[in-house]
Coordinates of C-alpha atoms in Angstrom, one line a residue:
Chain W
X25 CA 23.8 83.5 -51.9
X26 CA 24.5 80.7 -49.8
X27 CA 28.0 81.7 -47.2
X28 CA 29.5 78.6 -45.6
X29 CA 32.3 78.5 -43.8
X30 CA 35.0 75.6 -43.5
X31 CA 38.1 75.6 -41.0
X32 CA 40.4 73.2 -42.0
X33 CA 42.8 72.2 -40.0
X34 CA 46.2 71.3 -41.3
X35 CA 49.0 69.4 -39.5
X36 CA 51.8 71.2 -40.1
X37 CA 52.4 74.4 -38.1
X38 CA 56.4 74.9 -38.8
X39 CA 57.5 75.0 -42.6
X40 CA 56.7 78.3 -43.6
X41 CA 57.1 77.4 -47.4
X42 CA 54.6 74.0 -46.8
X43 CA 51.9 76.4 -45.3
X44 CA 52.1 79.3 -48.0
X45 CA 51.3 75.8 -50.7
X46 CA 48.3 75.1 -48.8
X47 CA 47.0 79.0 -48.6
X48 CA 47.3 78.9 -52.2
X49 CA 46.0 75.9 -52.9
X50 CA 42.8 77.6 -51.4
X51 CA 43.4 81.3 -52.5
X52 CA 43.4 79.8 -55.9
X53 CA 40.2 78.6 -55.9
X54 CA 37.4 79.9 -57.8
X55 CA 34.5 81.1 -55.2
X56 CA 36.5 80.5 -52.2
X57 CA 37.9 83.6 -50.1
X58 CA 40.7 82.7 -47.4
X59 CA 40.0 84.8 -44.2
X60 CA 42.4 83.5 -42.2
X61 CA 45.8 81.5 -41.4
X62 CA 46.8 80.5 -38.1
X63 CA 49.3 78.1 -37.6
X64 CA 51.3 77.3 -34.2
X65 CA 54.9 75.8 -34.3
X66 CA 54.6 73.9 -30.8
X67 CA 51.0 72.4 -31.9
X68 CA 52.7 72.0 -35.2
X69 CA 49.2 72.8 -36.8
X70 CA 47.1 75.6 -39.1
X71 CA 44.0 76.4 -39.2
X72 CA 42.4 77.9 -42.4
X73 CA 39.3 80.4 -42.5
X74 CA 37.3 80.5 -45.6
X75 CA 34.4 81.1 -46.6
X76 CA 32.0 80.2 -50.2
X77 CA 29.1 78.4 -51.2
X78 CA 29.6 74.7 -50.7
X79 CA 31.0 73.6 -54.7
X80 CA 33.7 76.3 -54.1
X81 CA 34.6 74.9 -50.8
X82 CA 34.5 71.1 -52.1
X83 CA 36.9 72.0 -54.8
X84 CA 39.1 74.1 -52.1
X85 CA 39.0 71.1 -49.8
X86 CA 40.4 69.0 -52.9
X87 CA 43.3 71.6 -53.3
X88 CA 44.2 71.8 -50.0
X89 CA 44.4 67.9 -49.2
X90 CA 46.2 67.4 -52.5
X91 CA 49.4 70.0 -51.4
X92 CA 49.1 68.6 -47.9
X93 CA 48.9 64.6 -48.9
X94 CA 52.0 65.6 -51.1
X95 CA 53.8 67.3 -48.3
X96 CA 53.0 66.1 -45.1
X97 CA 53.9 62.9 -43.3
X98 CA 52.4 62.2 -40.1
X99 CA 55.2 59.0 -39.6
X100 CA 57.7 62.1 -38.7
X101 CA 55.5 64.5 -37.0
X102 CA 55.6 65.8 -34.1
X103 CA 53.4 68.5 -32.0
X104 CA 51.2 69.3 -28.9
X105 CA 48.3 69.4 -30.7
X106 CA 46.1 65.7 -30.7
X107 CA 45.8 64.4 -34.6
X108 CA 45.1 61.9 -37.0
X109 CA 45.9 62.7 -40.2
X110 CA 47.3 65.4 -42.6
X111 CA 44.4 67.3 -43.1
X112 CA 42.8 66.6 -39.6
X113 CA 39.7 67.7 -39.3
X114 CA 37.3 70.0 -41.9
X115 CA 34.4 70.9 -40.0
X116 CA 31.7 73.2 -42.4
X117 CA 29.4 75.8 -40.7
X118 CA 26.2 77.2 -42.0
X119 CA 26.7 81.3 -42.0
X120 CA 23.9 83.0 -44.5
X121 CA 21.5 81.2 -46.8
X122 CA 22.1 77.8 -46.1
X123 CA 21.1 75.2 -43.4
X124 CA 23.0 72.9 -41.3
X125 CA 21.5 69.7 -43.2
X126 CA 22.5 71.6 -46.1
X127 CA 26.5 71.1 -44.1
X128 CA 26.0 67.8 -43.3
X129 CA 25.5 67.3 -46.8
X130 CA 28.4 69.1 -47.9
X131 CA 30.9 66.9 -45.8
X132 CA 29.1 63.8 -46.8
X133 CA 29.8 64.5 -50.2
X134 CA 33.8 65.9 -49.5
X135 CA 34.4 63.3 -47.0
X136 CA 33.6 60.5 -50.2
X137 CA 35.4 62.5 -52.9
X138 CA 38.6 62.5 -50.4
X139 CA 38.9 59.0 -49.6
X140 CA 38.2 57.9 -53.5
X141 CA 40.6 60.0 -54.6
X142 CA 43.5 60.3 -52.2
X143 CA 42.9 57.0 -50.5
X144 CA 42.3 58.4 -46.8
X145 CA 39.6 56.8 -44.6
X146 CA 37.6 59.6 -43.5
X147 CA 35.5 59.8 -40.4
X148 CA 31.9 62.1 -40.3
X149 CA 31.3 63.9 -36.8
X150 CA 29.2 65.8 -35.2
X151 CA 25.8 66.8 -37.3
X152 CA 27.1 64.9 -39.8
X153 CA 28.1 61.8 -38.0
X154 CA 26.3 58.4 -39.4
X155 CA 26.7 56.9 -35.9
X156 CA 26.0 58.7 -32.8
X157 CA 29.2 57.3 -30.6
X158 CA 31.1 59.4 -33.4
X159 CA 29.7 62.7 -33.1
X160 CA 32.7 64.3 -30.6
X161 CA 35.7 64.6 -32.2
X162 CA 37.7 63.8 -29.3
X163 CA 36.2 60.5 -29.3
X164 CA 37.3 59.5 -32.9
X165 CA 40.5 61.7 -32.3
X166 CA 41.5 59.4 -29.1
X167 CA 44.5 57.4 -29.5
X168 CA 46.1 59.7 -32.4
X169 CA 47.8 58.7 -35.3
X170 CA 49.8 56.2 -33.8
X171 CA 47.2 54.1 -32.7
X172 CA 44.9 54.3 -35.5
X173 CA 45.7 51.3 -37.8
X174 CA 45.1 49.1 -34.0
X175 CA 42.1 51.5 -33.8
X176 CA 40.5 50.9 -37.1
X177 CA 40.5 47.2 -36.6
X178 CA 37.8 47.4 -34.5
X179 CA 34.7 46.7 -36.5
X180 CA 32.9 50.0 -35.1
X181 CA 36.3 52.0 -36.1
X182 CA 35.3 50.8 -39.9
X183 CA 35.5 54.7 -41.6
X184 CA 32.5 56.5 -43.4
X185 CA 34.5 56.6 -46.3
X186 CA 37.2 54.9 -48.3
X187 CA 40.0 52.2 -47.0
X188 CA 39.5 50.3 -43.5
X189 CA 43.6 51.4 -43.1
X190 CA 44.9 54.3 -42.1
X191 CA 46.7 56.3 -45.4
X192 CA 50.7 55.5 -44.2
X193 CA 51.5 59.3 -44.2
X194 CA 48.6 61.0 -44.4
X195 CA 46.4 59.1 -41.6
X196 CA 42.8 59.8 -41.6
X197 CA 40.8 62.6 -41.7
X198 CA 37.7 63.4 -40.0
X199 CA 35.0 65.5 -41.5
X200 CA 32.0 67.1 -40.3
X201 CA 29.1 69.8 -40.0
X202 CA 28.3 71.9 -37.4
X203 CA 26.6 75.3 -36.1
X204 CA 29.3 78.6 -35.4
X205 CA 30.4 78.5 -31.6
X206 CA 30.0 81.6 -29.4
X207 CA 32.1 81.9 -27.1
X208 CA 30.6 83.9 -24.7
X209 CA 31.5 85.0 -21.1
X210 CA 29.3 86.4 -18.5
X211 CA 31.3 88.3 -15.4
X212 CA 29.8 88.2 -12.3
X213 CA 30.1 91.1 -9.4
X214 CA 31.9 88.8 -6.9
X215 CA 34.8 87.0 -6.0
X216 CA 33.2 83.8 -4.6
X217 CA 33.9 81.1 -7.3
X218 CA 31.8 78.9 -5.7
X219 CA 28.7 81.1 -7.2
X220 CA 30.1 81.2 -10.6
X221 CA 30.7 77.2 -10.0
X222 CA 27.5 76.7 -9.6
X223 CA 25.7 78.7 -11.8
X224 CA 28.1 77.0 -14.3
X225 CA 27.0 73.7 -13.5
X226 CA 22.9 75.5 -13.3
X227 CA 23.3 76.5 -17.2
X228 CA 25.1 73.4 -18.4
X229 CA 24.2 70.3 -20.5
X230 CA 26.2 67.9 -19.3
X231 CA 25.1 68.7 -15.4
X232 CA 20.9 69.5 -16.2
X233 CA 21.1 72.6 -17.7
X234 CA 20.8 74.2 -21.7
X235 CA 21.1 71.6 -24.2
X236 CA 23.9 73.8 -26.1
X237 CA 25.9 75.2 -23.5
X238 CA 29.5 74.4 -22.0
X239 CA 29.9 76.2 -19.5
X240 CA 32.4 76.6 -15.9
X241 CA 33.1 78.8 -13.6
X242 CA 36.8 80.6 -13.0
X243 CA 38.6 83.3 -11.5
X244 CA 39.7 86.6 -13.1
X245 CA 42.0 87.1 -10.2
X246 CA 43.2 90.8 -11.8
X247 CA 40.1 92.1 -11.2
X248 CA 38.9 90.3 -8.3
X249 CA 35.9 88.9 -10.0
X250 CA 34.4 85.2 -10.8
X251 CA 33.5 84.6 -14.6
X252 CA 31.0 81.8 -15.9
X253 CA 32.4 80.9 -19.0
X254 CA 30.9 79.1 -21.8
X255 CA 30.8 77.9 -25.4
X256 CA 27.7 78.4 -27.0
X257 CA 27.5 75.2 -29.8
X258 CA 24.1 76.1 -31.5
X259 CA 22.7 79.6 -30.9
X260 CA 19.9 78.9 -33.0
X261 CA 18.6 76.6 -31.0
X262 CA 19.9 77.8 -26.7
X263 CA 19.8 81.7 -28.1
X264 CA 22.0 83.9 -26.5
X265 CA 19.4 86.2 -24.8
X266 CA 18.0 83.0 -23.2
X267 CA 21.6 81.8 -21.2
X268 CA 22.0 85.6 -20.3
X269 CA 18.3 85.8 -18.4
X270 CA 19.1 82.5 -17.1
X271 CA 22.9 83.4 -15.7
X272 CA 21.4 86.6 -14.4
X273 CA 18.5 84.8 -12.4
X274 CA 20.6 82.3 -11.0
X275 CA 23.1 84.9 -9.8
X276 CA 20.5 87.0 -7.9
X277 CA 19.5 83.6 -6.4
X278 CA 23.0 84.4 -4.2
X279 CA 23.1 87.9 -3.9
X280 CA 25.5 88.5 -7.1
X281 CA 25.1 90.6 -9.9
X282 CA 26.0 90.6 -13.5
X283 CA 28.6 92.9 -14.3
X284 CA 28.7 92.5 -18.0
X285 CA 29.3 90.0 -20.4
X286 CA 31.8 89.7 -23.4
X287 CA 31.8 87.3 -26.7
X288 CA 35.6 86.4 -27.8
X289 CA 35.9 85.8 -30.9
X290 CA 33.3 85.7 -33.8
X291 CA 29.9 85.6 -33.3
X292 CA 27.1 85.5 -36.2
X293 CA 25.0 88.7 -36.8
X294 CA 21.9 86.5 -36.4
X295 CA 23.0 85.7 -32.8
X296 CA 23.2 89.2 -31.8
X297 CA 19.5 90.0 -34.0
X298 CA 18.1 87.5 -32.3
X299 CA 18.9 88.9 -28.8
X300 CA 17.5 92.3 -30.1
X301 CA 14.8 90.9 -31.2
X302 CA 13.7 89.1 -27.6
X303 CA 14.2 92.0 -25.9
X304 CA 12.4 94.6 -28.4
X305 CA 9.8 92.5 -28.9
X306 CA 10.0 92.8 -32.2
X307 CA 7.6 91.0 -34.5
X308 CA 7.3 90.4 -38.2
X309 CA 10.6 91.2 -38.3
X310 CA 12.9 90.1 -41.1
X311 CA 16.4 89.8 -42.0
X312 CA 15.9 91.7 -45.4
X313 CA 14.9 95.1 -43.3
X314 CA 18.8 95.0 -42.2
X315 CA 19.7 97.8 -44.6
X316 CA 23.3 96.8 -45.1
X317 CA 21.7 93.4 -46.2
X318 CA 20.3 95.5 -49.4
X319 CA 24.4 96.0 -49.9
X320 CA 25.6 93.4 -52.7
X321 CA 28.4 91.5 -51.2
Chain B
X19 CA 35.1 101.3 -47.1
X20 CA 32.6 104.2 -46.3
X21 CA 29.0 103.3 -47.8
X22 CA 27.2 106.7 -48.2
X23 CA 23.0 106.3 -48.8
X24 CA 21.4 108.8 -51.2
X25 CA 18.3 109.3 -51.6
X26 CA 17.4 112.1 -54.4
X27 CA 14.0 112.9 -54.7
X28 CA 13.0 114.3 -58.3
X29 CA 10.3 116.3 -59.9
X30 CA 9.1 113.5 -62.3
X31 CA 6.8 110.5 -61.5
X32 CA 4.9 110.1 -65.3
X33 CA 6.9 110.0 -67.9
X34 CA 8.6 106.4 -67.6
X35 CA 11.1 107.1 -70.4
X36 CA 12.7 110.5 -68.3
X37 CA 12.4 108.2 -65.2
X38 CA 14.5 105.4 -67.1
X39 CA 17.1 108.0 -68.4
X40 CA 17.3 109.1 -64.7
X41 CA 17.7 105.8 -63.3
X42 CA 20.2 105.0 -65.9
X43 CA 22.4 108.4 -65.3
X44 CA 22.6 107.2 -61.9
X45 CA 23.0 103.7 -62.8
X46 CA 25.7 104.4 -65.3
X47 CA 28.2 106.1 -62.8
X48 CA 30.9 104.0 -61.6
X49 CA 31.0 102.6 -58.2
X50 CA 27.4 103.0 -57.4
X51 CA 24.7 101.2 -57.2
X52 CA 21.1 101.8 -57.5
X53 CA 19.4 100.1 -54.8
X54 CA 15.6 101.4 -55.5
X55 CA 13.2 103.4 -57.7
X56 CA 9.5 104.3 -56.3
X57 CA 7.7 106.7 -58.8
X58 CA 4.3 108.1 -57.9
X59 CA 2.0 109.5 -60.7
X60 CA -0.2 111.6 -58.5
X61 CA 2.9 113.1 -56.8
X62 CA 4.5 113.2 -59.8
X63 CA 8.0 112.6 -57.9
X64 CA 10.1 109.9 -58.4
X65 CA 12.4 108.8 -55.0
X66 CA 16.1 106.8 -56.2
X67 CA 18.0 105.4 -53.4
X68 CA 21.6 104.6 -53.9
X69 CA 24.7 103.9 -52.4
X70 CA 28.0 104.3 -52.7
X71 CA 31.5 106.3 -51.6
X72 CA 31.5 109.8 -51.3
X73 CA 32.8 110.6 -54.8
X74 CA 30.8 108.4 -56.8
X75 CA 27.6 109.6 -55.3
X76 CA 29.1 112.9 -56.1
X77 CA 29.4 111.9 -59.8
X78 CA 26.4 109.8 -59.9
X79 CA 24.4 113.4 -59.0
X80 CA 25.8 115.4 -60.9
X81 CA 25.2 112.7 -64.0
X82 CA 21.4 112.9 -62.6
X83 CA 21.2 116.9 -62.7
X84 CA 22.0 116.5 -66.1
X85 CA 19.1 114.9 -67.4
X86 CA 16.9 116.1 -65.0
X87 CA 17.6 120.1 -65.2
X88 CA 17.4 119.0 -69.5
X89 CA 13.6 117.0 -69.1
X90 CA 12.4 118.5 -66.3
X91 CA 10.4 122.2 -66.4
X92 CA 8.9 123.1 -63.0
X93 CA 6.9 125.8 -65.0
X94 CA 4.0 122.9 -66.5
X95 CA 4.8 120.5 -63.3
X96 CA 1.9 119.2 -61.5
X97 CA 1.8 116.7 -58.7
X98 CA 0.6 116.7 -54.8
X99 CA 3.6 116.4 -53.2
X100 CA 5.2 120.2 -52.1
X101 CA 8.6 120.8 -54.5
X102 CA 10.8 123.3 -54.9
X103 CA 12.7 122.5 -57.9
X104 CA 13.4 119.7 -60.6
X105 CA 15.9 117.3 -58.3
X106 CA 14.1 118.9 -55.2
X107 CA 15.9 117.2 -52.2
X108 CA 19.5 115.2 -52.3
X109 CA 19.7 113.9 -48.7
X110 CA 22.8 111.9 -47.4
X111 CA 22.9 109.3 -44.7
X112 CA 26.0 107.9 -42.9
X113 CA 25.6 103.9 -43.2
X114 CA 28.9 102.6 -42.7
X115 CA 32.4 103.3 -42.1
X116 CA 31.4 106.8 -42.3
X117 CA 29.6 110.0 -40.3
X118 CA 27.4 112.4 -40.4
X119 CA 30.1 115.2 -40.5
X120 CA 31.6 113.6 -43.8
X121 CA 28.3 113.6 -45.2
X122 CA 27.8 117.0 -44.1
X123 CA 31.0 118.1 -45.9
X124 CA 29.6 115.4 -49.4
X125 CA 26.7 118.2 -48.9
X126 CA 28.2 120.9 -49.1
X127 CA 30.8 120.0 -51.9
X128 CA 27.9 118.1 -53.9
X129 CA 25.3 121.9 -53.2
X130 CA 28.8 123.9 -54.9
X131 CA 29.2 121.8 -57.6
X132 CA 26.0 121.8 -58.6
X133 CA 25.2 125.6 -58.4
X134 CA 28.3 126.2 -60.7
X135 CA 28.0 123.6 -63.0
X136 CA 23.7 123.7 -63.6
X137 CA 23.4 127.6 -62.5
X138 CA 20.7 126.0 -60.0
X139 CA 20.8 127.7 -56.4
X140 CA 21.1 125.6 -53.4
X141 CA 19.9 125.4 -50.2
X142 CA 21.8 123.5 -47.3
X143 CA 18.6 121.4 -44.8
X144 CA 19.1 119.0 -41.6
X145 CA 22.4 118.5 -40.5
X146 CA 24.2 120.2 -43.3
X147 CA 22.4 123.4 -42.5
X148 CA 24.3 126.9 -42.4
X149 CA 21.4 128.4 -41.0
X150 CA 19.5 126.9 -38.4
X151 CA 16.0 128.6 -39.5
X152 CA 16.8 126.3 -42.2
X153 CA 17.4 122.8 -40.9
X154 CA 13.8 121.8 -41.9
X155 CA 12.8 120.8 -45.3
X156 CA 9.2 122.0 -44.9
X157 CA 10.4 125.5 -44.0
X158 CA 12.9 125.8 -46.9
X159 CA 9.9 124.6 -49.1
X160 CA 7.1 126.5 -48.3
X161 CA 5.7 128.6 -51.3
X162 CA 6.7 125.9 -53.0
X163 CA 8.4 126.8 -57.0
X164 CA 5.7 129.2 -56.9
X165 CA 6.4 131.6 -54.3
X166 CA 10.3 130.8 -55.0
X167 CA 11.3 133.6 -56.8
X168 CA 9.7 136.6 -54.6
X169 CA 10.3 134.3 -51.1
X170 CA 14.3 134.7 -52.5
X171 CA 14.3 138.2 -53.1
X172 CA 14.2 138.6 -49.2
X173 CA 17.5 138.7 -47.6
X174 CA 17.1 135.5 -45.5
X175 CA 16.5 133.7 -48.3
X176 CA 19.8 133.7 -50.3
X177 CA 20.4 130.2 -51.4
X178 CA 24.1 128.9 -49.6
X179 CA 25.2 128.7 -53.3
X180 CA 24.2 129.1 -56.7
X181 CA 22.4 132.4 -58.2
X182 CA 20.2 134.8 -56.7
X183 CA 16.9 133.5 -58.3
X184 CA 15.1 130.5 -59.3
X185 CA 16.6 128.9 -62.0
X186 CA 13.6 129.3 -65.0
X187 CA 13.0 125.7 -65.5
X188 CA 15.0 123.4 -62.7
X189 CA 13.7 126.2 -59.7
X190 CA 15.8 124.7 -56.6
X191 CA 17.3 122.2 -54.9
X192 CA 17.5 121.3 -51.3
X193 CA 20.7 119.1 -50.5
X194 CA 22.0 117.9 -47.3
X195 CA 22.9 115.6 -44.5
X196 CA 20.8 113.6 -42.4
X197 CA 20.7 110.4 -40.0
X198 CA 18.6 107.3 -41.3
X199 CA 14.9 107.4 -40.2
X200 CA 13.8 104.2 -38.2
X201 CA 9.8 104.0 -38.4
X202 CA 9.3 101.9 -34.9
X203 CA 6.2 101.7 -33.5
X204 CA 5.1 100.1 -30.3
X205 CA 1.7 98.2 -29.7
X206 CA -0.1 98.6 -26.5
X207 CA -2.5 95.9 -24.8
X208 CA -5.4 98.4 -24.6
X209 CA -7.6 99.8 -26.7
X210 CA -7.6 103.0 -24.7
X211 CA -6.5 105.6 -26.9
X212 CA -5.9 108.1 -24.5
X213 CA -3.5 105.8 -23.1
X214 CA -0.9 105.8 -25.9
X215 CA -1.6 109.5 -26.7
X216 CA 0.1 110.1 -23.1
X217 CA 2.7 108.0 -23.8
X218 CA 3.5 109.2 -27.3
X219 CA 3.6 113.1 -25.6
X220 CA 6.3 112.0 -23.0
X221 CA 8.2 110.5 -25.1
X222 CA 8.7 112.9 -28.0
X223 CA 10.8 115.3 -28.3
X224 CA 8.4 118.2 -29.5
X225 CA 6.4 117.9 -25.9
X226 CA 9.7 117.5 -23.6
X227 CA 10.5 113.8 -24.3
X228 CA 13.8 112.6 -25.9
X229 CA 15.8 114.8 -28.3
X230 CA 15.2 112.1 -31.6
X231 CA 11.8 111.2 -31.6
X232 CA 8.9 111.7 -33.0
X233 CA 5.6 110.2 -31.9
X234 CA 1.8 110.1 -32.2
X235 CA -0.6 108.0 -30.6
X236 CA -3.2 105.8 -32.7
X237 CA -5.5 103.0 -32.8
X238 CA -5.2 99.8 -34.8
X239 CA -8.8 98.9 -35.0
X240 CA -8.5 95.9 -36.4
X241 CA -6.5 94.2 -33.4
X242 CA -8.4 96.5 -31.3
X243 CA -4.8 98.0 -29.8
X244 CA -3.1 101.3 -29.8
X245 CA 0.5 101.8 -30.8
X246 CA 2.3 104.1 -30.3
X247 CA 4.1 105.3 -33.5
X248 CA 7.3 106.5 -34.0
X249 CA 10.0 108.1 -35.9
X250 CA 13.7 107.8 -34.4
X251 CA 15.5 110.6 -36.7
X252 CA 19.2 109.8 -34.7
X253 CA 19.5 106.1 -33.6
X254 CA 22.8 106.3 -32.1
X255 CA 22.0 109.3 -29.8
X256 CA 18.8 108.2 -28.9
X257 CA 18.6 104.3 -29.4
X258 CA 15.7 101.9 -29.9
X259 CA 16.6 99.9 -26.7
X260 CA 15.9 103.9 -24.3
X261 CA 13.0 104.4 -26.3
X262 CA 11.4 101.0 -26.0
X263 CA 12.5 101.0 -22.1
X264 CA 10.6 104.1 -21.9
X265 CA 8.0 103.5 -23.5
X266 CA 6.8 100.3 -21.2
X267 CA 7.9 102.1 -18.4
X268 CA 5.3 104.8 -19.3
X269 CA 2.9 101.9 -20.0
X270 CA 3.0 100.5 -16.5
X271 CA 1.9 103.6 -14.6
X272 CA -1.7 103.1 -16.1
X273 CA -1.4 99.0 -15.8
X274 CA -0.6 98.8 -19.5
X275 CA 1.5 96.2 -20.9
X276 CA 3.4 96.5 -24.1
X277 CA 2.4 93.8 -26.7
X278 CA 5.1 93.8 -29.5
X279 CA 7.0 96.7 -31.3
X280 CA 7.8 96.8 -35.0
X281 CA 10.2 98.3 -37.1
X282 CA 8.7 99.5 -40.7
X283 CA 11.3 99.0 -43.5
X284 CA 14.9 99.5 -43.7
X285 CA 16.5 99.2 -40.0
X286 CA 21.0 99.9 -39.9
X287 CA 22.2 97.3 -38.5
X288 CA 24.0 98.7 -35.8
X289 CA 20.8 100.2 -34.2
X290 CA 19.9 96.2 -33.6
X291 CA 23.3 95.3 -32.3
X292 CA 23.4 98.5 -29.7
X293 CA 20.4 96.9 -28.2
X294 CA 22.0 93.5 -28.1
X295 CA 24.6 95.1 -26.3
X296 CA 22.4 96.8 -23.7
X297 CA 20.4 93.7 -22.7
X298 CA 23.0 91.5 -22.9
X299 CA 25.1 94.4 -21.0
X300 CA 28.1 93.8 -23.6
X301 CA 31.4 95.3 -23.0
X302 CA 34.7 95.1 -25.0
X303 CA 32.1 94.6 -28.3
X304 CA 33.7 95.8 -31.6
X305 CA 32.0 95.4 -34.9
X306 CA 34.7 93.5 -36.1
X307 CA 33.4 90.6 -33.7
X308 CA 30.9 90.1 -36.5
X309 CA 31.5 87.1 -39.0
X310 CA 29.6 88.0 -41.9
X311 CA 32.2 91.6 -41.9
X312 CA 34.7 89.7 -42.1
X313 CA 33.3 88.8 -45.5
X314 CA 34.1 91.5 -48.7
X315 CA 31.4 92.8 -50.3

């Protein structure tokens, strides 16, 4: 069975009563299991966890932006947290089963059934972004609600889908695909940041290094250690296995030692496979020899 | 919740309608589920696996002595493979949420029950063993039904429940508690026999190698290789990753390198992540960190 998982995220992080709507509004669907709520009163946000196979997770996303299009104005609200609409942002992530085109297909076809039916302009990002200047959310994000309408009148801020105005309370939203993030420290056997500074910049895209890596270097002053620390925004494709060999070489390259290394968070069994896999050099190995993969879910 | 494998191995591998029956006595019982029937003609043995929680694997045997003790007459049984009775061995394996001690104690309370209720006597094998002259199957079976009824006449061999002597029909039944089996083999770039036949002795346990392994060496003729094949009967006290270490280590003092390993069948998952931890020298890990168990089953 195909597992995706979508993390919506809701602008309204205060009314208790508004938030408990919205959790039902998902818990009630068919096919759809809620994993989690976290909402933050000073961001004045939640963020939903769930989880189903994408026509579950459509007719979740309709739920949810139906209680929060009712309930939300973004004319009156205030928080830390950048946004642009009611529903902000629904990213979907391929987890078992199911590809990241099959994602991208997924928000195409949520992103057009929210604007025709609630009237919100909806922007695609990342994997799913039509045009490349609009796959970083901060990007289409820039300027917040407030400066949307001015925004959109710019003929490359025309939406994906539905009216070329913002909604007047409920903004815009901006929809998307993309692969789980790892985050994923590696903690090195020194206190010189300079060496985890520039290891950082070694493994990184943006300075020359792995094509899905973020990655820079800080302190861990308690324990008088450096730390390079990095998202990981497509395992499948810069493994997990390959960063660490590649953190660990650049680290001898000064002296240093790895310590250890720690994920925070989530990760994706396949991720942690994968590494076993390099280093066992296993082959003609298959995810149906897992034996808690016989297990029906 | 605990998930408990079973793995009852029974006198009957012709007869597809008393095979059926047995399948669906196990099949029948609430809260467990049948995960695989192999049936061989010439052993004349039939092998379920199934899984479930501790008392409806319980129940589930009990429903499968019943037909089995009814269709089953060890007296006119033929068949290659060595048995002792009409269910001839119930093992159970720790798989999740659950450990070996538990499945010890399922043993035990599954070996009573049984002796009572059927009048079949018992003997405890492998972990569950009262007696350590009989931890190993192929000791408690040897004289097969047979020999049973004078080889329990000797003082030693008092069943650890259940009557005296063979039961006239159903003979006996071997129950008890046991680690999951990883078949892992190693393949060598060399065709020197000799050369994984050292390796295989100083790795096993039998010739002063580690305490959960078995190993032989052969040759794969038609890759012209040797391997170096393997049975890990404890994975968490002695794990794939110190094996395969090992193993290459050995390799290199006669200028061999290791090619690939493999893992044959069913693999628990945590045996992969433990070596995803070791290479990737993980600390602070916790099974929870793993998306898809956050997902019910």
């Amino acid at each position: 069975m195909a597992v995706i998982e979508s993390i919506p995220n809701v602008s309204e992080g205060r009314r208790a009563d508004v938030i408990q709507r919205l959790a039902d509004a998902i818990r009630g669907t068919k096919g759809v299991e809620l994993l989690d709520v976290s909402s933050d009163a000073s961001h004045n946000r939640s963020v939903f966890t769930l989880v189903g196979d994408a026509a579950s997770l459509k007719a979740a996303t309709m739920a949810l932006f139906e209680q929060a299009v009712a309930a939300i104005d973004l004319r009156t609200h205030q928080g830390e947290h950048p946004r642009l609409g009611a529903v902000d942002v629904v990213p979907f992530v391929p987890i078992e089963g199911v590809t990241i085109e099959e994602c991208v297909a997924l928000a195409r076809d949520v992103g057009a059934a929210v604007a025709a039916r609630f009237g919100v302009p909806v922007f695609l990002y990342e994997e799913a972004a039509a045009n490349p200047s609009r796959r970083n959310l901060e990007d289409i994000r820039r300027g917040e609600f407030e400066g949307l309408a001015a925004k959109m009148t710019a003929a490359d801020w025309a939406p994906d889908f539905g009216p070329a105005a913002p909604h007047p309370s409920a903004g815009a939203t901006v929809v998307g695909a993309r692969m789980p993030l790892i985050a994923y420290n590696i903690n090195l056997d020194t206190d010189r940041l300079d060496v985890a500074r520039k290891i950082a910049a070694a493994i990184r895209h943006s300075s020359g290094g792995l094509r899905y890596v973020k990655a820079m270097g800080i302190k861990i002053d308690d324990r008088n250690l450096t730390q390079v620390s990095m998202n990981l925004t497509n395992f499948q494709k810069t493994p997990m296995f390959r960063v660490f060999e590649m953190v660990k070489r650049e680290a001898e390259r000064y002296g240093v030692a790895v310590l250890e290394s720690e994920i925070v968070g989530l990760v994706p069994l396949a991720a942690l496979v994968s590494s076993a896999e390099f280093y066992l050099q296993l082959e003609r190995f298959s995810g149906d020899q897992i034996l808690e993969n016989k297990l029906k879910r």
